[in-house]
Amino acid sequence: MAVTPARFFSSSALLAFLRCAIEAVVVVTYISSVMAPSPPFTLRQIDHVVLRVRNLDASLHFYRDVLGCTLDKVQEKIGLWQVRAGSSLIDLVPLDGVLGKIGGAGPGLEGHNLDHFALQIDRFDDAAIRAHLAAHDVRITDAGQRYGAQGTGPSIYILDPDGNTVELKGPPDGAG
């Protein structure tokens, strides 16, 4: 003989129990949405990585000739060479260029080689992103239009807990 809830509870008691369970789920869902709101974007991929380099020629040789990257864009005036790695970019910033000098000492035992990394996001609602970051006490360090793997589009720069710069890279202008 199968055991059914009706053998132990009246139908009205079972119905009352189910209502309470549903209300509890609704309350928990509401509380979790208020306590930990989802970000107003979806991560797609790493857009680009920026490397500070001591020897531009050696780096270009390594990334182009050894790894097979192609030279995508050169912004010599600011000291930026961008090589394409699949759908992403690797930016090479010589230490003696405009951008390279801003970063301080070059890579070494005590120095950092990574300037920042960019996370490509699928939509860029500036106000929503800023509100989301503020709600999490994350300070924006910079923002503006930047060139990335998919073209020029909006970016917001933030710091992670260890002080690493993370760029939230929106789609190219007119694409999202």
PDB file of C-alpha atoms in Angstrom, residues 53-67 92:
ATOM      1  CA  VAL A  53      57.835  45.246 -21.820  1.00  0.00           C
ATOM      2  CA  ARG A  54      61.554  46.052 -21.560  1.00  0.00           C
ATOM      3  CA  ASN A  55      62.395  45.243 -25.188  1.00  0.00           C
ATOM      4  CA  LEU A  56      59.663  45.907 -27.758  1.00  0.00           C
ATOM      5  CA  ASP A  57      61.482  44.187 -30.642  1.00  0.00           C
ATOM      6  CA  ALA A  58      62.007  41.005 -28.613  1.00  0.00           C
ATOM      7  CA  SER A  59      58.362  41.040 -27.498  1.00  0.00           C
ATOM      8  CA  LEU A  60      57.041  41.605 -31.013  1.00  0.00           C
ATOM      9  CA  HIS A  61      59.252  38.761 -32.252  1.00  0.00           C
ATOM     10  CA  PHE A  62      57.965  36.431 -29.523  1.00  0.00           C
ATOM     11  CA  TYR A  63      54.260  37.215 -29.921  1.00  0.00           C
ATOM     12  CA  ARG A  64      54.266  37.433 -33.737  1.00  0.00           C
ATOM     13  CA  ASP A  65      56.909  34.968 -34.854  1.00  0.00           C
ATOM     14  CA  VAL A  66      56.828  32.452 -32.010  1.00  0.00           C
ATOM     15  CA  LEU A  67      53.147  32.483 -31.038  1.00  0.00           C
ATOM     16  CA  LEU A  92      52.639  45.669 -25.567  1.00  0.00           C
TER      17      LEU A  92
END
